[in-house]
Amino acid sequence: MASSATNYLGRLAPSPTGHLHLGHARTFWLAAARARAARGPLLLRNDDLDRDRCRPEFVTAMQDDLRWLGLAWTGPMITQSERLPRYRAALIRLHAAGLIFPCTRSRRDVLDAAGAPHESGVDDEPVYPREFRPAPGAALPPLGEAISVNWRFRVPEGETVEFHDERCGAQRAAAGHDFGDFLVWRKDDTPSYQLATVVDDAEFGITEVVRGEDLIRSTFRQLLLFRALGWPAPRFFHAPLLLDDRGTRLAKRHDALALRALRARGVTPAEILARFAAETA
Ligand code: GLU
């Protein structure tokens, strides 16, 4: 069905693992501009599931930085750590459908296994080796109350997954080759990013996901989850990544480009937004 200008619902989904930098700001600025152009609201989601890396002071800081930049959101912030029962409900459905399996292999095992190519520097899961998979149809152990093993989604081997990206055009990847069986739940009993984001984007009715193009490969995984859970997928707009002077992608360790560092040096929001507008023109 064609979308009308009034049914747009977007979201900003920062992870409170550090201070927001110019790269986040540009993606969020694009997300806000697309929502505004479609006269649709924009939600703010706090992706705080990584217990080791997320810190409460970064949650306050990211809200403060977004406000300083003039990026507004609609309604109360959604906090993923408060939605664990929703993610668990989706996991139970995947388990009942036999679409996941428990995995006791370490990340090292997966990386070391032959046929698990991994691009260095890419913050992504390596392709899960086929020989580590349980046989299709093997009886699944129960999930149990507290989960202490990783659970992975079994991707449909060899299937080509396709989508149209609103910026990058046609995208396609082969399941089992370009990406493999991926984590849906971690052995520390937390949902993976892939599962949590799909549950949230579906349950809040997000119509367009705007995020960095480093997540394109994750989009293929997420499309398989939307389908497995019987939910329509949103549209996707993957924004270009901001690179530093050496052509390296900005990371939270680029403290000099943190919004608060720029602010402390007297840079104004208007200057930052003018730079984004000039780069995008
Ligand atoms: N919190 C995720 C990130 O910062 C969000 C990704 C997404 O927009 O789905 O990478």
mmCIF file of C-alpha atoms and ligand atoms in Angstrom:
data_model
loop_
_atom_site.group_PDB
_atom_site.id
_atom_site.type_symbol
_atom_site.label_atom_id
_atom_site.label_comp_id
_atom_site.label_asym_id
_atom_site.label_seq_id
_atom_site.Cartn_x
_atom_site.Cartn_y
_atom_site.Cartn_z
ATOM 1 C CA MET A 1 0.000 0.000 0.000
ATOM 2 C CA ALA A 2 1.399 3.423 -0.855
ATOM 3 C CA SER A 3 2.266 5.464 2.186
ATOM 4 C CA SER A 4 0.538 8.762 2.716
ATOM 5 C CA ALA A 5 2.272 11.781 4.159
ATOM 6 C CA THR A 6 0.411 11.436 7.427
ATOM 7 C CA ASN A 7 1.173 7.857 8.408
ATOM 8 C CA TYR A 8 4.892 8.325 8.852
ATOM 9 C CA LEU A 9 6.392 7.275 12.181
ATOM 10 C CA GLY A 10 10.138 7.458 12.641
ATOM 11 C CA ARG A 11 12.494 6.887 15.513
ATOM 12 C CA LEU A 12 15.899 7.863 16.866
ATOM 13 C CA ALA A 13 17.600 4.933 18.594
ATOM 14 C CA PRO A 14 20.859 5.913 20.270
ATOM 15 C CA SER A 15 22.787 3.502 22.492
ATOM 16 C CA PRO A 16 23.973 5.114 25.736
ATOM 17 C CA THR A 17 27.474 3.674 25.502
ATOM 18 C CA GLY A 18 29.229 7.019 25.104
ATOM 19 C CA HIS A 19 28.606 10.591 24.126
ATOM 20 C CA LEU A 20 26.903 11.335 20.821
ATOM 21 C CA HIS A 21 29.285 12.580 18.166
ATOM 22 C CA LEU A 22 28.893 14.372 14.889
ATOM 23 C CA GLY A 23 28.166 11.115 13.036
ATOM 24 C CA HIS A 24 25.191 10.281 15.230
ATOM 25 C CA ALA A 25 24.051 13.864 15.007
ATOM 26 C CA ARG A 26 24.020 13.787 11.209
ATOM 27 C CA THR A 27 22.033 10.540 11.072
ATOM 28 C CA PHE A 28 19.556 11.870 13.624
ATOM 29 C CA TRP A 29 19.303 15.172 11.781
ATOM 30 C CA LEU A 30 18.430 13.233 8.601
ATOM 31 C CA ALA A 31 15.879 11.145 10.502
ATOM 32 C CA ALA A 32 14.292 14.293 11.918
ATOM 33 C CA ALA A 33 14.239 15.962 8.487
ATOM 34 C CA ARG A 34 12.529 12.954 6.883
ATOM 35 C CA ALA A 35 9.916 12.800 9.643
ATOM 36 C CA ARG A 36 9.288 16.523 9.350
ATOM 37 C CA ALA A 37 8.966 16.350 5.564
ATOM 38 C CA ALA A 38 6.393 13.557 5.963
ATOM 39 C CA ARG A 39 4.700 15.465 8.829
ATOM 40 C CA GLY A 40 5.086 12.403 11.034
ATOM 41 C CA PRO A 41 6.218 12.037 14.627
ATOM 42 C CA LEU A 42 9.624 10.814 15.680
ATOM 43 C CA LEU A 43 10.073 8.593 18.757
ATOM 44 C CA LEU A 44 13.186 8.401 20.917
ATOM 45 C CA ARG A 45 14.334 4.924 21.897
ATOM 46 C CA ASN A 46 17.049 4.275 24.441
ATOM 47 C CA ASP A 47 18.900 1.125 23.284
ATOM 48 C CA ASP A 48 20.313 0.258 26.685
ATOM 49 C CA LEU A 49 20.421 -3.560 26.564
ATOM 50 C CA ASP A 50 24.200 -3.885 26.660
ATOM 51 C CA ARG A 51 24.671 -4.021 30.419
ATOM 52 C CA ASP A 52 28.445 -3.844 30.260
ATOM 53 C CA ARG A 53 28.661 -0.771 28.065
ATOM 54 C CA CYS A 54 25.565 1.330 28.746
ATOM 55 C CA ARG A 55 25.670 3.929 31.500
ATOM 56 C CA PRO A 56 22.823 6.052 32.917
ATOM 57 C CA GLU A 57 24.813 9.279 32.597
ATOM 58 C CA PHE A 58 25.002 8.739 28.834
ATOM 59 C CA VAL A 59 21.192 8.487 28.696
ATOM 60 C CA THR A 60 20.852 11.927 30.251
ATOM 61 C CA ALA A 61 23.672 13.238 28.086
ATOM 62 C CA MET A 62 22.146 12.008 24.819
ATOM 63 C CA GLN A 63 18.796 13.631 25.571
ATOM 64 C CA ASP A 64 20.564 16.828 26.507
ATOM 65 C CA ASP A 65 22.718 16.773 23.347
ATOM 66 C CA LEU A 66 19.705 16.127 21.095
ATOM 67 C CA ARG A 67 17.813 19.025 22.679
ATOM 68 C CA TRP A 68 20.823 21.297 22.360
ATOM 69 C CA LEU A 69 21.004 20.486 18.664
ATOM 70 C CA GLY A 70 17.302 21.279 18.328
ATOM 71 C CA LEU A 71 16.199 17.722 17.520
ATOM 72 C CA ALA A 72 12.837 17.114 19.160
ATOM 73 C CA TRP A 73 11.019 13.841 19.664
ATOM 74 C CA THR A 74 7.423 12.968 20.415
ATOM 75 C CA GLY A 75 6.228 11.485 23.698
ATOM 76 C CA PRO A 76 8.176 9.824 26.469
ATOM 77 C CA MET A 77 11.446 8.069 25.676
ATOM 78 C CA ILE A 78 11.141 4.301 25.163
ATOM 79 C CA THR A 79 13.688 2.332 27.187
ATOM 80 C CA GLN A 80 14.552 -1.135 25.948
ATOM 81 C CA SER A 81 15.580 -2.517 29.345
ATOM 82 C CA GLU A 82 11.983 -1.882 30.486
ATOM 83 C CA ARG A 83 10.566 -3.992 27.657
ATOM 84 C CA LEU A 84 12.216 -7.345 28.308
ATOM 85 C CA PRO A 85 8.890 -9.274 28.538
ATOM 86 C CA ARG A 86 8.031 -8.128 24.993
ATOM 87 C CA TYR A 87 11.316 -9.469 23.613
ATOM 88 C CA ARG A 88 10.899 -12.677 25.579
ATOM 89 C CA ALA A 89 7.413 -13.147 24.089
ATOM 90 C CA ALA A 90 8.898 -12.914 20.584
ATOM 91 C CA LEU A 91 11.643 -15.376 21.520
ATOM 92 C CA ILE A 92 9.028 -17.849 22.758
ATOM 93 C CA ARG A 93 7.262 -17.604 19.397
ATOM 94 C CA LEU A 94 10.480 -18.217 17.480
ATOM 95 C CA HIS A 95 11.241 -21.176 19.737
ATOM 96 C CA ALA A 96 7.751 -22.648 19.287
ATOM 97 C CA ALA A 97 8.176 -22.351 15.512
ATOM 98 C CA GLY A 98 11.524 -24.179 15.678
ATOM 99 C CA LEU A 99 13.322 -21.254 14.046
ATOM 100 C CA ILE A 100 16.107 -20.866 16.621
ATOM 101 C CA PHE A 101 18.681 -23.138 18.220
ATOM 102 C CA PRO A 102 20.916 -23.005 21.301
ATOM 103 C CA CYS A 103 24.601 -22.407 20.631
ATOM 104 C CA THR A 104 27.404 -23.095 23.086
ATOM 105 C CA ARG A 105 30.209 -22.031 20.756
ATOM 106 C CA SER A 106 32.182 -18.986 21.745
ATOM 107 C CA ARG A 107 32.748 -16.023 19.470
ATOM 108 C CA ARG A 108 36.348 -17.220 19.232
ATOM 109 C CA ASP A 109 35.205 -20.700 18.068
ATOM 110 C CA VAL A 110 33.102 -19.053 15.373
ATOM 111 C CA LEU A 111 35.896 -16.742 14.269
ATOM 112 C CA ASP A 112 38.439 -19.577 14.203
ATOM 113 C CA ALA A 113 36.271 -21.996 12.249
ATOM 114 C CA ALA A 114 37.180 -22.432 8.619
ATOM 115 C CA GLY A 115 34.777 -20.695 6.299
ATOM 116 C CA ALA A 116 33.916 -17.949 8.735
ATOM 117 C CA PRO A 117 35.205 -14.918 6.843
ATOM 118 C CA HIS A 118 35.211 -11.762 8.850
ATOM 119 C CA GLU A 119 36.039 -8.298 7.669
ATOM 120 C CA SER A 120 38.380 -6.812 10.196
ATOM 121 C CA GLY A 121 37.201 -3.535 11.618
ATOM 122 C CA VAL A 122 33.584 -4.251 10.774
ATOM 123 C CA ASP A 123 31.526 -4.395 13.903
ATOM 124 C CA ASP A 124 29.387 -7.289 12.763
ATOM 125 C CA GLU A 125 28.806 -10.957 13.452
ATOM 126 C CA PRO A 126 30.928 -13.398 11.443
ATOM 127 C CA VAL A 127 29.085 -15.921 9.250
ATOM 128 C CA TYR A 128 28.152 -18.797 11.536
ATOM 129 C CA PRO A 129 29.830 -22.006 10.339
ATOM 130 C CA ARG A 130 27.392 -24.539 8.893
ATOM 131 C CA GLU A 131 29.019 -27.439 10.726
ATOM 132 C CA PHE A 132 28.120 -25.880 14.082
ATOM 133 C CA ARG A 133 24.404 -25.968 13.316
ATOM 134 C CA PRO A 134 22.258 -28.685 14.848
ATOM 135 C CA ALA A 135 20.521 -30.887 12.268
ATOM 136 C CA PRO A 136 17.294 -29.356 10.969
ATOM 137 C CA GLY A 137 14.387 -30.779 12.883
ATOM 138 C CA ALA A 138 16.550 -31.757 15.908
ATOM 139 C CA ALA A 139 14.492 -31.535 19.109
ATOM 140 C CA LEU A 140 14.945 -28.179 20.813
ATOM 141 C CA PRO A 141 15.631 -27.995 24.529
ATOM 142 C CA PRO A 142 13.229 -25.727 26.424
ATOM 143 C CA LEU A 143 14.198 -22.083 26.777
ATOM 144 C CA GLY A 144 14.101 -22.299 30.567
ATOM 145 C CA GLU A 145 13.374 -19.546 33.050
ATOM 146 C CA ALA A 146 16.781 -17.821 33.044
ATOM 147 C CA ILE A 147 18.665 -18.229 29.791
ATOM 148 C CA SER A 148 22.336 -19.143 30.108
ATOM 149 C CA VAL A 149 23.148 -20.134 26.547
ATOM 150 C CA ASN A 150 23.172 -18.132 23.311
ATOM 151 C CA TRP A 151 20.206 -18.707 20.994
ATOM 152 C CA ARG A 152 20.554 -18.143 17.260
ATOM 153 C CA PHE A 153 18.105 -17.715 14.415
ATOM 154 C CA ARG A 154 18.538 -20.365 11.725
ATOM 155 C CA VAL A 155 18.699 -18.449 8.459
ATOM 156 C CA PRO A 156 17.176 -19.987 5.303
ATOM 157 C CA GLU A 157 20.376 -21.232 3.705
ATOM 158 C CA GLY A 158 20.975 -19.811 0.247
ATOM 159 C CA GLU A 159 17.842 -17.659 0.125
ATOM 160 C CA THR A 160 18.367 -14.206 -1.349
ATOM 161 C CA VAL A 161 16.927 -11.517 0.880
ATOM 162 C CA GLU A 162 16.124 -8.255 -0.870
ATOM 163 C CA PHE A 163 14.876 -4.822 0.021
ATOM 164 C CA HIS A 164 14.712 -1.383 -1.482
ATOM 165 C CA ASP A 165 16.669 1.173 0.479
ATOM 166 C CA GLU A 166 15.224 4.682 0.269
ATOM 167 C CA ARG A 167 18.718 6.126 -0.263
ATOM 168 C CA CYS A 168 20.904 3.287 -1.539
ATOM 169 C CA GLY A 169 18.406 1.563 -3.842
ATOM 170 C CA ALA A 170 18.113 -2.199 -4.374
ATOM 171 C CA GLN A 171 19.894 -4.328 -1.770
ATOM 172 C CA ARG A 172 20.343 -8.075 -1.775
ATOM 173 C CA ALA A 173 22.221 -10.634 0.298
ATOM 174 C CA ALA A 174 22.341 -14.421 0.421
ATOM 175 C CA ALA A 175 21.454 -15.988 3.759
ATOM 176 C CA GLY A 176 24.162 -18.367 4.953
ATOM 177 C CA HIS A 177 26.781 -16.666 2.755
ATOM 178 C CA ASP A 178 26.690 -12.921 3.317
ATOM 179 C CA PHE A 179 25.410 -13.370 6.853
ATOM 180 C CA GLY A 180 24.726 -16.454 8.912
ATOM 181 C CA ASP A 181 22.726 -17.747 11.860
ATOM 182 C CA PHE A 182 22.616 -14.735 14.139
ATOM 183 C CA LEU A 183 22.086 -14.144 17.826
ATOM 184 C CA VAL A 184 18.598 -13.473 19.084
ATOM 185 C CA TRP A 185 19.267 -13.982 22.783
ATOM 186 C CA ARG A 186 22.492 -13.903 24.757
ATOM 187 C CA LYS A 187 23.698 -16.210 27.453
ATOM 188 C CA ASP A 188 23.606 -13.314 29.936
ATOM 189 C CA ASP A 189 19.817 -13.505 29.452
ATOM 190 C CA THR A 190 19.445 -10.364 27.346
ATOM 191 C CA PRO A 191 17.900 -10.078 23.895
ATOM 192 C CA SER A 192 20.169 -9.296 20.980
ATOM 193 C CA TYR A 193 19.999 -5.958 19.190
ATOM 194 C CA GLN A 194 18.448 -7.720 16.142
ATOM 195 C CA LEU A 195 15.514 -9.135 18.060
ATOM 196 C CA ALA A 196 14.873 -6.110 20.272
ATOM 197 C CA THR A 197 14.887 -3.625 17.413
ATOM 198 C CA VAL A 198 12.471 -5.742 15.338
ATOM 199 C CA VAL A 199 10.051 -6.145 18.248
ATOM 200 C CA ASP A 200 10.139 -2.413 18.953
ATOM 201 C CA ASP A 201 9.913 -1.257 15.344
ATOM 202 C CA ALA A 202 6.926 -3.590 14.824
ATOM 203 C CA GLU A 203 5.104 -2.932 18.077
ATOM 204 C CA PHE A 204 5.435 0.842 17.884
ATOM 205 C CA GLY A 205 4.463 0.799 14.216
ATOM 206 C CA ILE A 206 7.586 2.502 12.883
ATOM 207 C CA THR A 207 7.085 3.107 9.165
ATOM 208 C CA GLU A 208 10.652 4.126 8.266
ATOM 209 C CA VAL A 209 13.937 3.293 9.966
ATOM 210 C CA VAL A 210 16.688 5.857 9.365
ATOM 211 C CA ARG A 211 20.112 4.729 10.571
ATOM 212 C CA GLY A 212 23.739 4.448 9.521
ATOM 213 C CA GLU A 213 24.680 2.333 6.515
ATOM 214 C CA ASP A 214 26.940 0.183 8.703
ATOM 215 C CA LEU A 215 23.697 -1.566 9.657
ATOM 216 C CA ILE A 216 22.637 -2.617 6.153
ATOM 217 C CA ARG A 217 23.720 -6.186 6.765
ATOM 218 C CA SER A 218 21.691 -6.238 9.961
ATOM 219 C CA THR A 219 18.662 -5.154 7.973
ATOM 220 C CA PHE A 220 18.692 -8.476 6.090
ATOM 221 C CA ARG A 221 18.665 -10.327 9.408
ATOM 222 C CA GLN A 222 15.892 -8.136 10.695
ATOM 223 C CA LEU A 223 13.794 -8.712 7.577
ATOM 224 C CA LEU A 224 13.944 -12.446 8.295
ATOM 225 C CA LEU A 225 12.763 -11.796 11.856
ATOM 226 C CA PHE A 226 9.893 -9.560 10.712
ATOM 227 C CA ARG A 227 8.783 -12.336 8.388
ATOM 228 C CA ALA A 228 9.196 -15.098 10.983
ATOM 229 C CA LEU A 229 7.125 -13.136 13.468
ATOM 230 C CA GLY A 230 4.460 -12.279 10.892
ATOM 231 C CA TRP A 231 4.969 -8.535 11.038
ATOM 232 C CA PRO A 232 5.237 -6.083 8.141
ATOM 233 C CA ALA A 233 8.691 -4.558 7.825
ATOM 234 C CA PRO A 234 9.184 -0.783 7.789
ATOM 235 C CA ARG A 235 10.944 1.049 4.969
ATOM 236 C CA PHE A 236 14.663 1.678 5.433
ATOM 237 C CA PHE A 237 16.868 4.668 4.748
ATOM 238 C CA HIS A 238 20.524 3.989 5.477
ATOM 239 C CA ALA A 239 22.443 7.204 5.944
ATOM 240 C CA PRO A 240 26.055 7.693 4.830
ATOM 241 C CA LEU A 241 28.600 7.390 7.624
ATOM 242 C CA LEU A 242 30.628 10.381 8.601
ATOM 243 C CA LEU A 243 34.343 9.717 8.203
ATOM 244 C CA ASP A 244 37.238 11.375 9.965
ATOM 245 C CA ASP A 245 40.163 13.031 8.170
ATOM 246 C CA ARG A 246 41.775 9.634 7.567
ATOM 247 C CA GLY A 247 38.617 8.165 6.094
ATOM 248 C CA THR A 248 37.871 6.104 9.207
ATOM 249 C CA ARG A 249 34.339 5.884 10.433
ATOM 250 C CA LEU A 250 33.668 8.064 13.474
ATOM 251 C CA ALA A 251 33.338 6.122 16.683
ATOM 252 C CA LYS A 252 32.525 7.116 20.195
ATOM 253 C CA ARG A 253 36.245 7.237 20.889
ATOM 254 C CA HIS A 254 36.511 10.313 18.649
ATOM 255 C CA ASP A 255 35.976 12.471 21.712
ATOM 256 C CA ALA A 256 36.991 15.651 19.966
ATOM 257 C CA LEU A 257 33.920 15.318 17.765
ATOM 258 C CA ALA A 258 31.532 14.589 20.615
ATOM 259 C CA LEU A 259 28.730 17.132 20.534
ATOM 260 C CA ARG A 260 29.562 18.264 24.039
ATOM 261 C CA ALA A 261 33.198 18.790 23.163
ATOM 262 C CA LEU A 262 32.159 20.938 20.182
ATOM 263 C CA ARG A 263 29.731 22.807 22.390
ATOM 264 C CA ALA A 264 32.459 23.434 24.977
ATOM 265 C CA ARG A 265 34.627 24.877 22.197
ATOM 266 C CA GLY A 266 31.888 27.346 21.324
ATOM 267 C CA VAL A 267 30.535 25.642 18.197
ATOM 268 C CA THR A 268 26.825 26.431 17.825
ATOM 269 C CA PRO A 269 24.008 24.088 16.747
ATOM 270 C CA ALA A 270 23.348 26.398 13.795
ATOM 271 C CA GLU A 271 26.923 25.887 12.561
ATOM 272 C CA ILE A 272 26.635 22.105 12.864
ATOM 273 C CA LEU A 273 23.307 21.968 11.063
ATOM 274 C CA ALA A 274 24.562 24.317 8.340
ATOM 275 C CA ARG A 275 27.480 21.955 7.766
ATOM 276 C CA PHE A 276 25.137 18.975 7.465
ATOM 277 C CA ALA A 277 22.893 20.856 5.059
ATOM 278 C CA ALA A 278 25.893 21.881 2.917
ATOM 279 C CA GLU A 279 27.217 18.286 2.792
ATOM 280 C CA THR A 280 23.822 16.908 1.864
ATOM 281 C CA ALA A 281 23.033 19.512 -0.797
HETATM 282 N N1 GLU B 1 21.207 1.614 18.961
HETATM 283 C C1 GLU B 1 21.553 1.164 17.650
HETATM 284 C C2 GLU B 1 22.829 1.840 17.232
HETATM 285 O O1 GLU B 1 23.127 2.902 17.750
HETATM 286 C C3 GLU B 1 20.411 1.526 16.759
HETATM 287 C C4 GLU B 1 20.399 0.920 15.473
HETATM 288 C C5 GLU B 1 19.080 1.138 14.776
HETATM 289 O O2 GLU B 1 18.756 2.295 14.503
HETATM 290 O O3 GLU B 1 18.388 0.151 14.542
HETATM 291 O O4 GLU B 1 23.581 1.317 16.433
#
